[in-house]
Coordinates of C-alpha atoms and ligand atoms in Angstrom, one line a residue:
M1 CA 161.8 29.3 146.6
S2 CA 162.9 28.2 150.1
D3 CA 166.4 27.9 151.3
E4 CA 166.2 24.1 151.2
E5 CA 165.1 24.1 147.6
N6 CA 167.9 26.4 146.7
I7 CA 170.6 24.6 148.6
V8 CA 169.7 20.9 148.2
D9 CA 170.3 19.6 144.7
P10 CA 167.8 17.0 143.4
S11 CA 170.8 14.6 142.8
H12 CA 171.5 14.5 146.5
P13 CA 171.1 10.8 147.6
R14 CA 168.6 11.8 150.3
Y15 CA 166.8 14.5 148.4
E16 CA 163.3 13.0 149.0
S17 CA 163.9 12.7 152.7
L18 CA 165.1 16.3 152.9
M19 CA 162.1 17.5 151.0
I20 CA 159.8 15.6 153.4
R21 CA 161.6 17.3 156.2
K22 CA 161.0 20.7 154.5
K23 CA 157.2 20.0 154.5
V24 CA 157.3 19.5 158.3
A25 CA 159.3 22.7 158.8
E26 CA 156.8 24.7 156.6
A27 CA 153.8 23.3 158.5
G28 CA 155.4 24.3 161.7
V29 CA 155.8 27.9 160.5
K30 CA 152.0 27.9 159.7
G31 CA 151.2 26.9 163.3
M32 CA 149.9 23.4 162.3
L33 CA 152.3 21.3 164.4
A34 CA 152.9 20.4 168.0
D35 CA 156.2 21.7 169.5
S36 CA 157.5 18.1 169.6
A37 CA 156.5 17.3 165.9
M38 CA 160.1 17.6 164.7
I39 CA 161.3 15.3 167.3
A40 CA 158.7 12.7 166.4
H41 CA 159.6 13.2 162.7
G42 CA 163.3 12.7 163.5
R43 CA 162.5 9.4 165.3
G44 CA 160.6 8.3 162.2
E45 CA 163.5 9.3 159.9
A46 CA 165.9 7.2 162.0
F47 CA 163.8 4.1 161.5
D48 CA 163.2 5.0 157.8
Y49 CA 167.0 5.2 157.3
L50 CA 167.3 1.7 158.8
L51 CA 164.6 0.4 156.5
G52 CA 166.4 1.8 153.5
E53 CA 163.8 4.6 152.9
Q54 CA 161.6 2.1 150.9
T55 CA 158.4 0.2 151.2
I56 CA 159.5 -3.3 152.4
P57 CA 157.5 -6.3 151.3
S58 CA 155.9 -6.8 154.8
A59 CA 154.8 -3.2 154.8
R60 CA 153.3 -3.5 151.3
E61 CA 151.3 -6.6 152.6
A62 CA 150.2 -4.6 155.7
T63 CA 149.1 -1.7 153.5
K64 CA 147.1 -4.1 151.3
E65 CA 145.5 -5.5 154.4
A66 CA 144.6 -2.0 155.7
A67 CA 143.1 -1.2 152.3
A68 CA 141.0 -4.3 152.4
R69 CA 139.7 -3.5 155.9
L70 CA 138.9 0.1 155.0
V71 CA 137.0 -1.1 151.9
R72 CA 135.0 -3.7 154.0
A73 CA 134.3 -1.3 156.9
R74 CA 130.8 -0.2 157.6
K75 CA 131.9 3.2 159.0
P76 CA 135.6 4.0 158.3
V77 CA 137.3 7.2 159.4
L78 CA 140.8 8.6 158.8
S79 CA 142.1 10.1 162.0
L80 CA 144.7 12.8 161.2
N81 CA 147.1 14.6 163.4
G82 CA 149.4 17.5 162.7
N83 CA 152.3 15.6 161.2
A84 CA 150.0 13.4 159.0
I85 CA 148.3 16.5 157.6
A86 CA 151.6 18.3 157.0
L87 CA 153.0 15.4 155.1
A88 CA 150.1 13.8 153.3
G89 CA 147.0 15.9 153.8
Q90 CA 146.2 15.9 150.1
E91 CA 146.6 12.1 149.8
F92 CA 144.4 11.4 152.8
L93 CA 141.6 13.6 151.4
T94 CA 141.9 11.5 148.1
I95 CA 141.6 8.3 150.1
A96 CA 138.6 9.6 152.1
S97 CA 137.0 10.5 148.8
Q98 CA 137.7 7.0 147.4
L99 CA 136.1 5.4 150.5
D100 CA 133.4 8.0 150.8
C101 CA 134.2 8.6 154.5
P102 CA 135.1 11.6 156.7
V103 CA 138.5 12.6 157.9
E104 CA 138.7 13.7 161.6
I105 CA 141.4 16.0 163.0
N106 CA 142.4 14.3 166.2
I107 CA 145.5 15.8 167.8
F108 CA 147.4 15.0 171.0
Y109 CA 148.3 18.6 171.8
R110 CA 145.0 20.3 171.2
T111 CA 144.8 24.1 171.0
P112 CA 142.2 26.3 169.3
E113 CA 145.0 27.9 167.2
R114 CA 146.3 24.6 165.9
M115 CA 142.8 23.2 165.2
G116 CA 142.1 26.4 163.2
A117 CA 145.3 26.1 161.2
L118 CA 144.8 22.4 160.5
L119 CA 141.1 22.8 159.5
G120 CA 142.0 25.8 157.3
H121 CA 144.7 23.7 155.6
L122 CA 142.5 20.7 154.9
K123 CA 139.6 23.0 153.6
M124 CA 142.1 24.6 151.2
L125 CA 143.3 21.2 150.0
N126 CA 139.7 20.0 149.6
T127 CA 139.0 23.0 147.3
K128 CA 142.2 22.6 145.4
L129 CA 141.5 19.0 144.7
G130 CA 137.8 19.7 143.8
L131 CA 136.7 17.3 146.6
D132 CA 134.0 17.6 149.2
V133 CA 135.4 15.4 151.9
E134 CA 133.7 15.9 155.3
I135 CA 136.3 17.3 157.7
L136 CA 135.4 16.5 161.4
G137 CA 137.2 17.3 164.6
G138 CA 136.3 21.0 165.0
V139 CA 133.3 20.4 167.2
P140 CA 134.0 17.5 169.5
D141 CA 130.8 16.1 171.2
A142 CA 132.1 12.7 172.4
R143 CA 135.1 11.2 174.1
I144 CA 137.5 8.3 173.4
E145 CA 136.7 6.2 176.5
G146 CA 139.5 5.9 179.0
L147 CA 141.5 9.0 177.9
E148 CA 141.4 12.1 180.1
G149 CA 142.0 15.7 178.9
P150 CA 141.8 17.3 175.4
R151 CA 143.4 14.3 173.6
G152 CA 140.3 12.2 174.3
A153 CA 138.0 14.7 172.5
C154 CA 136.3 13.3 169.3
Q155 CA 133.2 13.5 167.2
S156 CA 130.3 11.1 167.6
N157 CA 129.7 10.9 163.8
G158 CA 133.4 10.3 163.3
I159 CA 135.9 8.4 165.5
F160 CA 133.4 7.6 168.2
E161 CA 131.0 5.6 166.0
A162 CA 133.6 4.3 163.5
D163 CA 134.2 0.6 163.3
T164 CA 137.6 1.0 161.5
I165 CA 140.1 3.8 162.0
L166 CA 143.3 4.6 160.1
V167 CA 145.7 6.3 162.5
P168 CA 149.0 7.6 161.2
L169 CA 151.6 8.4 163.9
E170 CA 149.2 7.5 166.7
D171 CA 150.3 7.6 170.4
G172 CA 150.2 4.3 172.2
D173 CA 147.5 5.2 174.8
R174 CA 145.1 6.4 172.2
C175 CA 145.7 3.3 170.1
E176 CA 145.0 1.0 173.0
A177 CA 141.9 3.0 174.0
L178 CA 140.5 2.7 170.4
V179 CA 141.1 -1.0 170.3
A180 CA 139.4 -1.3 173.8
M181 CA 136.4 0.4 172.3
G182 CA 136.2 -2.6 169.8
K183 CA 137.5 -0.8 166.7
E184 CA 139.8 -2.1 164.1
V185 CA 142.8 0.2 164.3
L186 CA 145.1 0.5 161.3
V187 CA 148.4 2.1 162.4
I188 CA 151.0 3.8 160.3
D189 CA 154.3 4.0 162.2
L190 CA 157.9 3.6 161.1
N191 CA 158.8 2.1 164.6
P192 CA 157.9 -1.6 164.6
L193 CA 158.5 -1.7 168.4
S194 CA 156.1 1.1 169.3
R195 CA 153.1 0.4 171.4
S196 CA 150.9 1.6 168.6
S197 CA 152.4 -0.8 166.0
R198 CA 152.1 -3.6 168.5
G199 CA 148.7 -2.7 169.8
G200 CA 146.9 -1.9 166.6
T201 CA 145.0 -4.5 164.5
V202 CA 147.3 -3.9 161.5
G203 CA 150.7 -2.1 161.9
I204 CA 152.1 -0.6 158.7
V205 CA 155.9 0.0 159.2
D206 CA 156.4 2.5 156.5
E207 CA 156.7 6.3 155.9
V208 CA 153.3 8.0 155.9
T209 CA 153.5 9.6 152.5
R210 CA 154.5 6.3 150.9
V211 CA 151.7 4.5 152.6
A212 CA 149.1 7.1 151.6
K213 CA 150.2 6.9 147.9
N214 CA 150.1 3.0 148.1
L215 CA 146.6 3.1 149.6
I216 CA 145.4 5.3 146.7
Q217 CA 146.6 2.6 144.2
M218 CA 145.3 -0.4 146.3
I219 CA 141.8 0.8 147.4
P220 CA 140.2 0.7 143.9
Q221 CA 141.4 -2.9 143.5
K222 CA 139.2 -3.8 146.4
P223 CA 141.5 -6.4 148.1
Q224 CA 140.0 -9.0 150.4
P225 CA 140.9 -9.0 154.2
T226 CA 143.0 -12.0 155.4
D227 CA 143.5 -13.7 158.8
W228 CA 146.1 -11.0 159.6
N229 CA 149.0 -11.9 162.0
N230 CA 150.3 -8.5 163.1
N231 CA 153.2 -9.8 165.3
Q232 CA 154.5 -11.8 162.3
A233 CA 154.5 -8.7 160.1
L234 CA 156.2 -6.6 162.7
Q235 CA 158.8 -9.3 163.2
A236 CA 159.4 -9.3 159.4
A237 CA 160.1 -5.5 159.6
L238 CA 162.6 -6.0 162.5
N239 CA 164.2 -8.9 160.6
H240 CA 164.6 -6.6 157.5
I241 CA 166.3 -4.0 159.6
T242 CA 168.8 -6.4 161.2
T243 CA 169.5 -8.3 158.1
S244 CA 170.1 -5.3 155.9
M245 CA 172.3 -3.8 158.7
S246 CA 174.5 -6.9 158.9
D247 CA 174.7 -7.1 155.1
R248 CA 176.2 -3.7 154.9
F249 CA 179.4 -4.8 156.7
A250 CA 179.6 -8.3 155.1
Ligands
PTJ1 O1 149.7 16.6 166.1 P1 149.7 16.0 167.4 O2 149.4 17.0 168.5 O3 148.7 14.8 167.5 O4 151.1 15.5 167.8 C1 151.7 14.5 166.9 C2 153.1 14.0 167.5 C3 153.6 13.1 166.3 C4 154.0 15.1 167.9 C5 152.7 13.1 168.7 O5 151.8 12.1 168.3 C6 154.0 12.4 169.2 O6 154.7 12.9 170.1 O7 154.3 11.2 168.6 P2 155.4 10.2 169.2 O8 155.0 9.5 170.4 O9 156.7 10.8 169.1 O10 155.3 9.0 168.0 C7 155.5 9.3 166.7 C8 155.7 7.9 166.0 O11 155.5 8.1 164.6 C9 157.1 7.4 166.2 O12 157.1 6.0 166.5 C10 157.8 7.6 164.9 O13 158.7 6.6 164.6 C11 156.7 7.6 163.9 N1 156.9 8.5 162.8 C12 157.4 9.7 162.7 N2 157.4 10.2 161.5 C13 156.8 9.3 160.7 C14 156.5 8.2 161.5 N3 155.8 7.1 161.0 C15 155.5 7.2 159.7 N4 155.8 8.2 158.9 C16 156.5 9.3 159.3 N5 156.8 10.3 158.5

């Protein structure tokens, strides 16, 4: 049992948040994460705190819209970075199996050591879950157009040819580049103001593990895509933050 499990009592009001933080810390020790992964996570935590650490109604609608577009897609792919795999690798493999699509490890800070650790972790989870999800990213043979350096590397039978991509915690440049390639980009990001949230086709302002669990429930229901207004949904998330903040001092 780790220090956190010993020290943090399950009755602690922020127990779940602390246990999610623990998952990130453990993945860091295993060499799966970028050096800045904790900083990115902390930024997410701050927004989640403001959202009340819950799935707000506009985020549930956005998740349903993403589920609908993934179900409709001709060639969907789940693009996974270090934080997403650390926090919800198991859930994303389950979603890929529901959709019968691959996952692709696509990381911003690409090193052979990290790729090896992330591939090994997903393969272990695939076996543990009794799944046979195709795990791409290890042998890139194509590039995301307009992105220089290792962060543009991708696989032709994955991200490059996909029509619809789910991107948790994506960076703004890559999100824009994928949209410019004509893809539907479904973003998971707790920051409603980020370039990814604003630039994607559908921005889900919610914590990645909650979104993954909600998608697992929604995908079998085969929801229908709508005429999605992304700006309106992001505005609803911002309104939720400002209203709930002012209510606290009322
Ligand atoms: O694994 P790599 O190399 O691809 O690197 C991944 C990180 C996350 C380090 C890299 O993409 C990065 O630096 O990200 P940013 O630019 O800091 O953006 C991270 C975004 O994700 C921020 O807008 C956070 O609010 C958001 N975020 C952080 N944790 C979560 C989250 N959104 C949803 N769920 C979270 N748990």
